XYZ file of C-alpha atoms in Angstrom:
776
model
C 13.040 -8.025 57.972
C 9.929 -9.033 57.874
C 8.376 -5.834 55.968
C 11.241 -6.652 53.359
C 10.836 -10.310 53.720
C 6.598 -9.615 53.411
C 7.410 -7.730 50.104
C 9.444 -9.909 48.374
C 7.523 -13.025 49.298
C 4.017 -10.908 47.564
C 6.231 -8.976 44.711
C 7.278 -13.695 43.559
C 3.349 -14.138 44.463
C 2.312 -10.570 41.668
C 5.138 -11.690 38.835
C 3.686 -15.419 38.816
C 1.617 -14.453 37.621
C 2.106 -10.936 35.582
C 1.734 -12.332 31.826
C 5.150 -11.995 30.000
C 4.427 -12.708 26.800
C 4.952 -9.803 23.819
C 2.401 -8.912 21.840
C 2.564 -7.704 18.487
C 5.834 -5.577 17.698
C 3.760 -2.752 16.504
C 2.146 -0.623 19.592
C -0.823 1.230 20.098
C -0.408 4.822 17.228
C 1.968 3.205 14.451
C 2.077 2.449 11.419
C 2.495 -1.006 9.288
C 3.401 -1.307 5.289
C 1.448 -3.334 3.147
C 3.047 -2.651 -0.088
C 3.366 -4.705 -3.459
C 6.393 -5.852 -5.382
C 5.542 -7.365 -8.143
C 6.658 -4.608 -11.347
C 10.583 -4.102 -10.048
C 11.922 -1.441 -11.829
C 14.971 -0.243 -11.074
C 18.101 -2.010 -8.799
C 21.755 -0.154 -6.868
C 22.968 -2.923 -4.168
C 25.738 -1.818 -1.614
C 28.049 -4.389 -0.554
C 26.080 -6.025 2.213
C 22.210 -5.343 0.496
C 20.714 -4.543 -3.023
C 17.690 -2.742 -2.977
C 14.929 -2.824 -5.160
C 12.385 0.158 -5.970
C 9.086 -0.211 -7.466
C 6.808 2.094 -7.992
C 5.862 2.891 -4.689
C 8.804 2.147 -2.344
C 11.535 -0.253 -2.338
C 12.463 -3.593 -1.132
C 16.063 -3.522 0.640
C 17.730 -7.059 0.038
C 20.179 -8.300 2.268
C 22.209 -10.689 -0.196
C 24.310 -12.943 2.523
C 20.560 -14.919 3.954
C 17.735 -13.147 1.172
C 16.041 -11.315 4.427
C 14.509 -8.211 3.988
C 13.606 -4.776 5.264
C 10.617 -2.726 3.434
C 11.584 0.817 3.097
C 9.406 3.584 2.564
C 6.842 6.425 3.724
C 6.699 4.128 6.871
C 10.143 3.235 8.061
C 10.744 7.693 7.366
C 10.601 7.873 3.319
C 9.148 11.540 2.745
C 7.050 10.507 -0.343
C 5.720 7.511 -2.575
C 6.052 6.961 -6.003
C 9.819 6.277 -7.438
C 10.599 7.185 -10.719
C 14.795 5.770 -10.006
C 17.628 5.106 -7.412
C 21.798 5.039 -7.202
C 23.641 4.295 -4.956
C 26.884 6.243 -4.285
C 28.884 4.007 -3.172
C 31.711 6.699 -2.055
C 29.164 8.138 0.008
C 27.191 5.299 1.342
C 23.860 6.545 0.017
C 21.000 5.410 -0.933
C 18.935 8.620 -3.872
C 15.781 7.930 -4.406
C 14.011 10.026 -7.170
C 10.299 10.947 -6.997
C 8.146 11.307 -9.407
C 6.880 14.775 -8.146
C 11.138 15.821 -8.011
C 11.125 14.813 -4.599
C 14.569 13.011 -3.542
C 15.534 11.092 -0.513
C 19.195 10.957 0.478
C 19.096 7.309 2.712
C 22.398 7.589 4.823
C 23.872 4.222 5.939
C 22.748 4.735 9.632
C 19.106 4.698 8.545
C 18.905 8.362 8.570
C 16.382 10.659 5.844
C 17.510 13.457 4.134
C 14.968 15.535 1.617
C 15.794 17.599 -1.526
C 12.229 18.806 -2.082
C 13.786 22.176 -3.623
C 13.029 20.433 -7.614
C 9.267 19.158 -6.023
C 8.764 22.757 -4.695
C 10.647 25.778 -7.386
C 6.806 26.636 -9.243
C 9.734 28.697 -10.949
C 9.555 25.001 -13.662
C 6.507 24.270 -15.566
C 5.642 20.818 -16.783
C 6.662 17.259 -15.101
C 10.484 17.441 -12.832
C 10.797 14.192 -13.562
C 14.185 12.396 -12.871
C 15.058 10.420 -15.388
C 18.616 9.540 -13.856
C 21.062 9.219 -10.870
C 24.718 9.640 -11.136
C 26.955 10.245 -8.468
C 31.013 10.791 -8.651
C 32.868 12.206 -5.585
C 30.998 15.048 -3.347
C 28.346 15.461 -6.226
C 25.111 13.835 -7.148
C 23.963 14.027 -10.912
C 20.055 14.357 -10.934
C 19.098 13.991 -15.128
C 15.805 15.423 -15.092
C 12.565 16.487 -18.105
C 13.663 20.049 -17.472
C 18.062 20.176 -18.038
C 20.601 18.614 -15.674
C 21.305 19.536 -11.866
C 23.743 19.724 -9.927
C 23.949 18.218 -5.368
C 26.717 19.351 -3.073
C 27.121 16.870 -0.745
C 29.728 18.683 1.018
C 28.610 22.238 1.421
C 24.650 20.598 1.342
C 23.081 21.914 -0.948
C 21.788 22.524 -4.751
C 25.302 24.393 -6.603
C 23.827 23.908 -10.268
C 21.132 24.269 -12.256
C 21.439 24.139 -16.532
C 17.682 24.130 -18.232
C 17.988 22.444 -21.562
C 15.116 23.169 -22.613
C 14.797 18.935 -23.296
C 14.696 16.606 -21.802
C 18.415 14.483 -20.146
C 18.212 11.157 -19.975
C 20.924 10.259 -18.443
C 24.668 11.958 -17.243
C 28.519 10.389 -16.808
C 31.850 11.788 -16.942
C 35.455 11.217 -17.894
C 38.547 13.233 -16.946
C 37.089 16.956 -16.480
C 33.771 17.110 -18.478
C 30.168 16.167 -19.083
C 28.772 14.927 -20.714
C 24.648 14.365 -21.523
C 22.152 11.995 -23.340
C 19.005 14.120 -24.887
C 16.500 13.678 -27.349
C 18.215 15.935 -29.677
C 22.179 14.003 -29.585
C 24.545 14.018 -27.239
C 26.056 16.781 -25.728
C 29.474 17.694 -23.852
C 29.556 20.492 -20.662
C 34.203 20.781 -20.308
C 34.348 22.088 -16.030
C 37.376 23.845 -16.603
C 35.697 26.893 -15.749
C 32.852 27.809 -19.227
C 29.982 28.014 -17.812
C 27.717 25.237 -17.633
C 24.442 27.219 -16.490
C 24.188 27.776 -19.813
C 23.695 25.174 -22.128
C 24.052 27.222 -24.972
C 27.935 26.649 -24.260
C 27.652 22.841 -23.827
C 29.367 21.129 -26.885
C 27.052 19.002 -29.680
C 28.954 15.929 -29.965
C 28.159 15.664 -34.042
C 30.212 12.617 -35.585
C 30.723 9.517 -35.818
C 33.127 7.044 -37.598
C 34.238 10.978 -38.877
C 30.236 11.061 -39.836
C 28.914 14.047 -38.700
C 24.865 14.171 -37.750
C 23.123 17.242 -36.555
C 20.233 15.356 -35.381
C 19.981 12.017 -33.030
C 18.442 10.532 -30.184
C 20.613 9.434 -27.139
C 18.814 7.730 -24.259
C 21.825 6.335 -22.163
C 24.953 7.362 -21.489
C 27.916 5.721 -18.969
C 31.382 5.567 -18.221
C 32.367 1.806 -18.643
C 36.255 1.799 -17.020
C 37.327 5.411 -17.936
C 35.170 4.734 -21.222
C 32.215 6.175 -22.695
C 29.430 3.764 -24.421
C 26.299 5.643 -25.332
C 23.731 5.495 -27.549
C 23.492 7.460 -31.324
C 19.525 6.259 -32.624
C 20.374 2.745 -33.252
C 24.486 1.881 -32.707
C 25.983 1.574 -29.582
C 29.197 3.779 -29.755
C 31.999 4.174 -27.274
C 34.801 7.873 -26.983
C 37.882 7.052 -28.024
C 40.850 9.068 -27.670
C 38.876 12.411 -28.016
C 37.065 10.309 -31.009
C 32.859 8.635 -30.956
C 32.922 5.107 -32.547
C 30.245 2.057 -33.712
C 31.235 -0.263 -30.695
C 32.076 -3.027 -32.734
C 32.893 -5.548 -30.295
C 34.352 -9.468 -30.234
C 31.291 -12.427 -29.194
C 31.408 -15.725 -27.971
C 33.061 -16.679 -31.007
C 35.928 -14.459 -31.776
C 33.469 -13.227 -34.295
C 33.351 -9.320 -34.924
C 29.731 -8.066 -34.908
C 28.054 -4.382 -35.228
C 25.896 -3.623 -31.805
C 22.865 -2.561 -32.611
C 19.688 -1.311 -29.891
C 16.878 0.521 -31.580
C 16.096 -0.238 -35.110
C 13.191 -2.483 -36.431
C 14.178 -4.170 -39.190
C 16.998 -4.622 -37.894
C 18.451 -8.498 -36.417
C 19.086 -7.626 -32.928
C 16.789 -5.618 -32.637
C 16.353 -3.491 -28.780
C 13.764 -1.716 -28.823
C 14.586 -0.272 -25.084
C 17.780 -0.808 -23.057
C 19.384 0.520 -20.260
C 23.373 0.463 -18.480
C 24.461 -0.433 -15.246
C 28.512 -1.696 -14.414
C 28.753 -4.825 -12.107
C 30.202 -3.953 -8.757
C 33.968 -3.922 -9.721
C 33.437 -2.250 -12.162
C 34.171 -5.043 -14.481
C 31.625 -6.288 -16.552
C 29.181 -3.509 -18.291
C 25.473 -5.051 -18.467
C 22.779 -3.428 -21.361
C 19.359 -4.438 -20.004
C 16.845 -4.399 -23.294
C 13.452 -5.289 -21.320
C 12.699 -8.978 -21.940
C 14.745 -11.603 -21.274
C 17.199 -10.883 -23.311
C 20.994 -8.987 -20.756
C 24.773 -8.223 -22.797
C 27.565 -8.773 -20.509
C 30.958 -6.879 -22.443
C 33.409 -7.391 -20.400
C 36.613 -5.071 -20.959
C 38.304 -6.249 -23.468
C 35.423 -6.242 -25.747
C 34.370 -9.949 -25.754
C 29.993 -8.880 -25.704
C 28.124 -12.353 -24.145
C 24.130 -13.127 -24.969
C 22.116 -14.630 -21.741
C 18.734 -15.423 -21.600
C 17.656 -15.067 -18.048
C 14.944 -17.684 -16.920
C 11.430 -17.357 -16.147
C 11.641 -13.626 -16.598
C 9.394 -11.804 -19.844
C 10.754 -8.339 -19.142
C 14.500 -6.757 -17.454
C 13.818 -3.608 -16.781
C 17.385 -3.400 -14.269
C 20.171 -6.290 -13.386
C 23.393 -5.485 -11.403
C 26.073 -8.144 -10.619
C 27.156 -8.161 -7.387
C 30.573 -9.524 -5.828
C 30.391 -12.839 -5.681
C 28.622 -12.894 -9.824
C 24.521 -13.275 -9.073
C 22.790 -11.965 -10.550
C 19.818 -9.487 -9.529
C 17.791 -8.423 -11.941
C 14.380 -6.129 -11.285
C 11.952 -7.850 -13.503
C 8.286 -5.432 -14.520
C 6.890 -9.049 -12.900
C 8.963 -9.925 -10.364
C 11.971 -9.613 -8.387
C 14.267 -12.000 -9.090
C 17.521 -13.374 -8.024
C 21.050 -15.899 -9.594
C 17.546 -16.646 -11.930
C 15.438 -17.833 -9.651
C 11.809 -15.403 -8.947
C 12.280 -14.421 -5.570
C 8.713 -13.251 -3.826
C 8.585 -11.351 -0.631
C 5.747 -12.234 1.429
C 2.751 -9.529 0.303
C 0.755 -8.646 -1.999
C 0.685 -9.519 -5.443
C -0.734 -6.362 -6.815
C -0.937 -2.271 -4.554
C -4.793 -1.493 -6.598
C -7.327 -2.406 -4.073
C -11.505 -3.050 -4.626
C -12.515 -3.783 -1.508
C -10.825 -4.688 2.333
C -12.269 -6.729 4.940
C -11.191 -8.278 8.184
C -13.702 -11.686 9.798
C -13.937 -12.723 14.096
C -10.830 -14.034 14.152
C -8.903 -11.027 12.587
C -8.241 -11.455 9.822
C -7.612 -9.277 6.293
C -9.226 -10.342 3.695
C -9.486 -8.354 -0.305
C -10.389 -8.645 -3.052
C -7.833 -6.995 -5.951
C -9.166 -5.313 -9.139
C -9.829 -2.035 -10.511
C -11.109 0.515 -7.140
C -13.680 1.279 -10.500
C -15.078 -1.598 -10.282
C -18.160 -0.802 -12.457
C -16.082 -1.553 -15.806
C -14.808 -4.937 -16.766
C -10.679 -5.735 -16.536
C -10.510 -9.123 -16.987
C -7.991 -7.996 -14.177
C -6.853 -11.665 -12.545
C -5.654 -10.917 -9.091
C -7.564 -12.509 -7.075
C -8.746 -12.415 -3.966
C -5.903 -12.479 -0.997
C -5.906 -13.556 3.050
C -3.930 -11.374 5.903
C -3.189 -14.174 8.434
C -0.520 -13.791 11.151
C 1.307 -11.408 8.658
C 1.695 -13.959 6.305
C -0.203 -13.297 2.680
C -2.240 -16.654 0.939
C -2.550 -15.598 -2.805
C -5.750 -17.431 -4.403
C -6.492 -16.403 -7.764
C -5.776 -18.553 -11.267
C -2.467 -18.582 -10.757
C -2.365 -20.855 -7.369
C -5.885 -22.097 -8.075
C -7.446 -23.667 -10.791
C -10.830 -23.302 -9.388
C -10.841 -20.087 -10.299
C -8.893 -20.280 -13.825
C -12.086 -18.096 -15.554
C -13.097 -16.568 -12.228
C -11.937 -12.832 -12.509
C -12.423 -9.403 -11.635
C -13.011 -9.987 -7.277
C -14.724 -6.510 -5.944
C -15.835 -7.547 -2.556
C -15.637 -9.497 -0.131
C -16.452 -10.422 2.810
C -16.954 -13.285 5.921
C -20.088 -15.239 7.301
C -19.448 -15.460 11.004
C -22.481 -18.285 11.601
C -20.125 -20.459 9.483
C -17.104 -19.609 9.323
C -16.803 -19.045 5.250
C -15.328 -16.389 2.579
C -18.051 -15.051 0.123
C -16.169 -13.358 -2.614
C -18.010 -11.136 -5.524
C -16.849 -11.450 -8.935
C -17.701 -8.312 -11.238
C -17.665 -11.491 -14.400
C -18.476 -14.706 -12.927
C -20.832 -14.947 -9.501
C -19.908 -15.861 -6.821
C -16.837 -17.482 -4.108
C -17.623 -19.332 -1.337
C -14.639 -20.439 0.529
C -14.020 -22.852 3.744
C -11.993 -23.100 6.151
C -11.078 -26.084 4.536
C -10.060 -24.366 1.570
C -12.371 -25.544 -0.440
C -14.083 -23.225 -2.597
C -17.487 -23.116 -4.654
C -17.750 -20.764 -7.356
C -21.982 -20.039 -7.902
C -22.943 -19.327 -11.305
C -25.546 -19.072 -14.058
C -24.659 -22.789 -15.211
C -24.008 -23.903 -11.391
C -26.835 -25.722 -11.564
C -27.988 -24.765 -7.769
C -28.024 -20.813 -7.413
C -30.495 -18.886 -8.466
C -28.192 -15.785 -9.812
C -29.160 -13.944 -13.076
C -26.722 -13.451 -15.671
C -26.425 -9.320 -16.845
C -28.689 -8.240 -19.511
C -27.172 -8.010 -22.862
C -23.493 -9.908 -21.700
C -25.005 -13.717 -21.293
C -21.897 -15.019 -20.175
C -21.342 -13.205 -16.938
C -23.062 -13.727 -14.057
C -22.467 -10.210 -11.531
C -21.894 -9.779 -8.059
C -21.274 -6.243 -7.288
C -22.107 -6.565 -3.303
C -22.090 -8.724 -0.176
C -23.206 -8.026 3.006
C -24.664 -11.987 6.093
C -27.513 -10.305 8.203
C -27.664 -11.749 12.014
C -28.853 -15.054 10.485
C -26.163 -15.913 8.290
C -28.511 -15.342 5.043
C -26.113 -14.137 2.313
C -27.520 -11.113 0.155
C -25.484 -10.143 -2.829
C -26.156 -7.523 -5.599
C -26.757 -9.703 -8.895
C -25.988 -5.995 -11.329
C -27.760 -6.158 -14.829
C -31.008 -7.991 -13.697
C -34.369 -8.214 -13.409
C -33.585 -9.557 -10.234
C -31.258 -7.468 -8.760
C -31.072 -8.700 -5.062
C -30.026 -12.352 -4.148
C -29.446 -14.102 -1.047
C -27.893 -17.796 0.474
C -29.838 -18.255 3.066
C -27.959 -20.515 5.625
C -29.081 -24.007 4.901
C -28.086 -23.756 0.573
C -30.913 -22.482 -0.206
C -31.209 -19.676 -2.383
C -34.026 -16.489 -3.289
C -33.954 -14.281 -5.481
C -36.112 -10.318 -5.264
C -37.303 -9.026 -8.606
C -36.750 -5.109 -9.926
C -41.131 -4.428 -8.820
C -39.508 -4.356 -5.496
C -35.901 -2.823 -5.759
C -36.969 0.038 -8.790
C -33.480 -0.639 -11.202
C -31.405 -3.269 -12.677
C -28.374 -2.598 -11.922
C -27.231 -2.786 -8.327
C -24.392 -2.480 -6.650
C -22.593 -1.443 -3.050
C -24.992 -2.850 -0.086
C -25.646 -3.154 4.404
C -27.498 -4.784 6.389
C -28.849 -2.963 10.003
C -30.069 -4.006 12.987
C -33.489 -4.030 11.872
C -32.804 -6.384 9.316
C -33.347 -3.972 6.781
C -30.556 -3.894 3.176
C -29.397 -0.911 2.052
C -28.482 -1.198 -1.533
C -27.242 1.729 -3.789
C -28.279 1.525 -7.182
C -26.392 2.669 -10.531
C -28.701 5.526 -10.417
C -26.641 7.072 -6.376
C -29.869 6.766 -4.919
C -29.980 4.197 -2.326
C -33.204 1.532 -2.307
C -33.904 0.462 1.332
C -35.530 -3.942 1.520
C -37.493 -5.224 4.179
C -37.841 -8.981 3.415
C -39.620 -9.645 7.019
C -39.555 -13.437 6.712
C -37.605 -14.227 4.163
C -39.579 -17.443 3.041
C -43.175 -15.042 2.390
C -42.953 -12.510 -0.007
C -45.866 -11.205 1.112
C -45.375 -9.107 3.503
C -41.568 -7.454 2.119
C -41.900 -3.616 1.518
C -39.112 -0.774 -0.126
C -38.176 2.678 -0.139
C -35.649 4.720 -2.492
C -34.354 7.427 -1.005
C -32.411 10.323 -2.865
C -31.777 14.046 -2.627
C -35.651 14.548 -3.786
C -37.065 12.695 -0.475
C -34.326 13.036 2.115
C -32.199 14.863 3.696
C -28.867 13.164 0.907
C -26.909 16.481 -0.298
C -26.344 14.611 -3.515
C -27.133 11.273 -5.117
C -23.424 10.260 -5.239
C -23.731 8.129 -2.150
C -20.306 5.823 -2.037
C -20.543 4.293 0.960
C -23.227 2.613 2.777
C -22.529 2.081 7.252
C -24.553 0.210 9.550
C -22.480 1.408 12.753
C -22.258 -1.416 15.851
C -25.685 0.751 17.062
C -27.455 -0.258 13.484
C -27.547 3.473 12.486
C -26.876 3.813 9.066
C -24.043 6.391 7.748
C -23.817 7.648 4.110
C -20.560 8.416 2.104
C -21.874 10.523 -0.944
C -18.765 13.427 -2.236
C -20.647 15.927 -0.467
C -20.526 14.911 3.499
C -21.883 12.116 5.353
C -25.998 11.737 6.532
C -27.187 9.181 9.025
C -30.183 7.252 9.285
C -31.679 6.792 12.525
C -34.870 5.799 11.620
C -36.047 2.092 12.054
C -38.991 0.718 10.783
C -40.158 5.432 10.634
C -38.262 4.965 7.501
C -40.342 3.088 5.282
C -43.697 5.852 5.775
C -40.922 8.918 4.860
C -41.050 10.720 7.505
C -37.514 9.463 8.770
C -35.048 11.495 6.203
C -31.822 11.050 7.412
C -30.027 13.842 9.689
C -26.376 15.822 8.338
C -24.619 17.188 11.717
C -23.594 20.625 11.832
C -20.668 21.265 13.343
C -18.751 23.384 14.630
C -15.063 24.051 12.667
C -12.286 26.533 13.346
C -15.143 29.136 14.112
C -17.408 27.649 11.473
C -21.195 26.191 11.508
C -20.848 23.428 8.756
C -22.369 20.156 7.518
C -20.167 16.555 9.032
C -17.060 16.911 6.562
C -19.598 18.931 3.661
C -16.340 19.463 1.677
C -14.806 15.411 1.134
C -15.879 13.070 -0.594
C -16.689 10.401 1.477
C -15.363 7.350 -0.042
C -15.039 4.349 2.811
C -16.647 4.198 6.296
C -15.537 2.410 9.318
C -16.541 1.739 12.634
C -13.976 0.485 15.465
C -14.563 -1.084 19.061
C -15.062 2.079 20.293
C -17.725 3.123 17.607
C -15.343 5.407 16.342
C -15.533 6.035 12.897
C -13.261 5.906 10.121
C -13.591 7.954 7.890
C -11.852 7.259 4.306
C -12.017 10.723 1.804
C -9.909 12.321 -0.987
C -8.367 14.173 1.345
C -7.185 12.025 3.619
C -8.402 10.084 6.340
C -10.491 11.257 9.693
C -11.322 9.556 12.617
C -14.358 11.039 13.904
C -16.624 10.611 17.882
C -18.774 7.689 17.685
C -22.184 10.573 17.230
C -19.290 12.496 14.743
C -19.875 15.753 16.402
C -15.813 15.853 17.111
C -12.380 15.139 15.234
C -9.990 12.995 16.773
C -7.756 12.473 13.880
C -6.604 13.656 11.038
C -4.102 11.665 9.039
C -2.581 13.104 5.257
C 0.701 12.066 3.637
C 2.138 15.586 4.858
C 1.565 15.290 8.564
C 1.482 10.934 8.794
C 2.624 8.134 7.008
C -0.323 8.026 5.009
C 0.968 7.430 1.397
C -1.330 8.564 -0.233
C -4.459 11.066 0.741
C -6.984 9.400 -2.236
C -7.702 7.183 0.785
C -9.980 4.415 -0.591
C -11.180 1.235 1.119
C -11.299 1.235 4.881
C -11.249 -2.075 7.296
C -11.111 -2.288 11.068
C -9.747 -5.497 12.886
C -11.638 -5.254 16.154
C -9.758 -8.275 18.024
C -5.642 -6.342 17.150
C -6.929 -2.775 17.325
C -5.386 -2.473 13.122
C -7.784 -0.201 11.075
C -6.352 -0.547 7.121
C -6.591 1.457 5.022
C -6.266 1.294 0.890
C -4.915 4.243 -0.517
C -4.744 4.527 -4.030
C -1.423 4.223 -3.775
C -1.771 1.097 -1.726
C -2.039 -0.648 1.120
C -0.983 -0.197 4.997
C -2.435 0.174 8.648
C -2.325 2.107 12.414
C -3.073 0.698 15.212
C -5.682 1.760 17.223
C -6.335 2.546 20.452
C -9.832 0.840 19.678
C -10.845 -2.749 20.178
C -13.955 -5.268 20.348
C -15.160 -5.605 23.679
C -15.615 -9.338 25.258
C -18.443 -10.613 26.570
C -17.764 -12.410 28.687
C -14.151 -11.008 30.327
C -11.805 -14.289 31.944
C -9.001 -12.346 34.265
C -6.493 -14.852 32.256
C -7.466 -13.413 28.466
C -6.486 -9.838 29.646
C -3.780 -8.858 27.287
C -1.294 -6.058 28.376
C 1.884 -5.631 25.947
C 3.900 -3.619 25.966
C 5.373 -6.393 29.390
C 7.335 -5.315 30.901
C 7.503 -1.875 30.223
C 10.962 -1.652 29.735
C 13.314 1.365 31.222
C 13.542 3.185 27.519
C 9.651 3.087 26.959
C 7.890 5.977 26.513
C 5.039 4.877 24.634
C 1.765 4.042 25.687
C 0.541 0.136 27.315
C -1.942 -1.246 26.170
C -5.169 -3.872 28.002
C -6.319 -5.836 26.076
C -9.756 -8.073 26.101
C -11.506 -6.031 28.607
C -15.667 -5.791 28.234
C -17.399 -3.190 25.875
C -16.492 0.601 27.537
C -15.371 -1.598 30.592
C -13.887 0.728 33.904
C -10.924 0.923 34.349
C -8.747 1.844 37.735
C -4.201 1.428 37.673
C -2.718 1.050 41.265
C 0.241 0.264 43.670
C 1.652 -1.689 44.950
C 0.206 0.035 48.458
C -3.641 0.355 46.749
C -2.214 3.995 45.718
C -4.637 5.194 42.270
C -2.265 6.112 39.467
C -5.616 6.489 36.609
C -8.582 5.310 35.656
C -10.125 5.563 32.699
C -13.270 4.121 30.239
C -12.133 1.713 27.585
C -12.683 1.531 24.320
C -14.687 -0.782 23.198
C -12.837 -3.895 24.719
C -9.088 -1.790 24.883
C -8.325 0.481 27.991
C -4.804 2.904 27.369
C -2.118 4.264 29.722
C 0.109 6.440 29.251
C 2.446 4.831 32.645
C 2.286 7.896 34.309
C 0.439 9.205 37.800
C -2.345 12.343 37.674
C 0.645 14.739 38.330
C 2.540 13.724 34.461
C 4.806 11.504 37.052
C 6.105 8.360 35.124
C 5.596 5.315 37.066
C 8.201 3.840 39.424
C 9.861 0.491 38.750
C 7.136 -2.216 40.582
C 4.222 -4.147 39.962
C 1.045 -2.082 39.223
C -2.647 -3.535 39.392
C -5.119 -3.096 36.429
C -9.213 -3.940 38.504
C -11.419 -3.491 35.846
C -15.431 -3.759 35.326
C -17.510 -3.909 33.524
C -20.680 -0.758 33.333
C -23.312 -2.791 35.232
C -21.067 -4.682 37.710
C -21.525 -7.921 36.806
C -18.747 -8.656 35.692
C -14.829 -7.236 36.902
C -10.664 -9.107 36.614
C -7.933 -8.134 38.340
C -4.338 -7.924 36.603
C -0.721 -6.856 36.533
C 1.636 -4.688 34.615
C 5.612 -4.124 35.490
C 7.466 -1.508 35.679
C 11.556 -1.655 35.073
C 13.963 1.952 35.164
């Protein structure tokens, strides 16, 4: 009894000191999506929710409270590039068609079935667009660029493909007949035993109001309360008693009117439109890709509606409560109000940066940042799950500050700096105050672009260890400038750099500035004493005087040790030179690695778009063929993510930034932004027991994933024991974080109880103890 009492007292004492605070719900090795939903294309609905489809993903909005769910590759879909969607209400299935012909069926329980037969069919020549989805009974009809494809859910297989030698725009069914709209008109296929696989058996619908037409265009067709509605060139027509007739409805004033769709000479001109039905199927909705839309009742009464605060409505549904939900090319709308989810305002990202507080900053512009597009997306902050957008629409100071191409933070003064291709430098302090510097501000030494005197180009940014902000002032005779920590400015003339057009730059541990020129070569510049011009020195590096395989340089990064990694279109070159870089004796190194029993240069077959290091100095490498994780020295490939083997949105990875506080790796692909929570974080200088965080905590019985121990000294030794002192596991922290999978050395899962974590830094000068509670 005495032993039991002592054990219970020990358990109570340990539990009092366990940190139960749950860390971020995204676990180690898990993914998050950060996509923009600014441009909605189509809408579908079920009883509880509305699905907004954008080009890259789907946003599910619950009708009761406007709460949202993100549906994309991270949540389980199989592709990106949504073409259209439809909800099969009889089957409770969301049908998603992608621009490459791929299809996902999302069932009510959240499971996803992928139908890749169209995408993978090599006999289909040309594009594989799916223009329209029609669901009836157990069949799903896909109107494609090459014909009509039918999927039968009763047998879980494609049951029929009709090749039409032209695009099928839409499909519907009336009784025993299928009707399709095409650029050549409307065709009918009878489901009574005729061979619908042979398009020659389909019947051309060439008579309207008794007149015969040999050819016309039809974009849409729908079954509304047993009557077919379709377009024939410029007219809305309907199928009544086996005949096609012009639709002549009654307007709000009880007047009969002609309803036109397509001729620009007609006062009721509608250039593009889309049909949809209200939830109760009592109303036909005609969207016109403008703020104007029409509703038609079963009694042929037409109502003209204007959707306020909108300019291009692509699709509309009216739910069971009469609320109008609209997909606008600019925004999402619900009941005539803009619905703006907490998300970026664009999927186009020109630069990523994470500050020393773990806050993500990004600039949003075209990837080709050296062509002026007058892009007004601005820059964004992502902090504690909240997005803040800074541009001319949210901040009047930025009314003419556009084409944001670079962004960085200054840890010495907690300010954010943004480089614009057109309007100079923006400075944002922690009080949210904005200052803009260009040739007009009267303080800076920035110069306007040669031949373009109204614009000031800042195309690269870096901060040295003293807090001075260096920038590329491109296409000038002073192509490098610095804003000193004390606020003074200085510019470096072209004689010390050799090129007017400078791009991105980085600073190594020696304070040397590595600047990429428009020619593709790299200039290494040593400013020496920043106030003394006589000690400056520089050297130009290229394929002619170094081991760089090419002058097509896409990125430069100085790692935690100050080693410079240069990414080219033919792999990576590493410079670990010190001052010898200026005498020409250090020409860099291209590591030779063995891959599949073949020796070759590091990633020599890859175009390297960006490189970032994490808390363990491992290298995350963005390429056009996916994302690589390399060991600190680059000789070992630790991970390789592609869109085929992971939730990676797109193999074209453009930018990378690592959050050293929480371990997130932010990944900007050509399809948008996402993040992966890695095993490494930055180590802390002073390790305190009260700061050590264990998550998840406690470890629940059904949890099988990694257990993280963070806020450790860099590369600390970590030992985990049970309460009796038996060693369960020992490891070295990856930067400032250690990972344990909850098993001992034999692979057995830890039993219920409290486990002790002993941490010691590499020289033994600092140590700490923490605890982990297991529940089984």
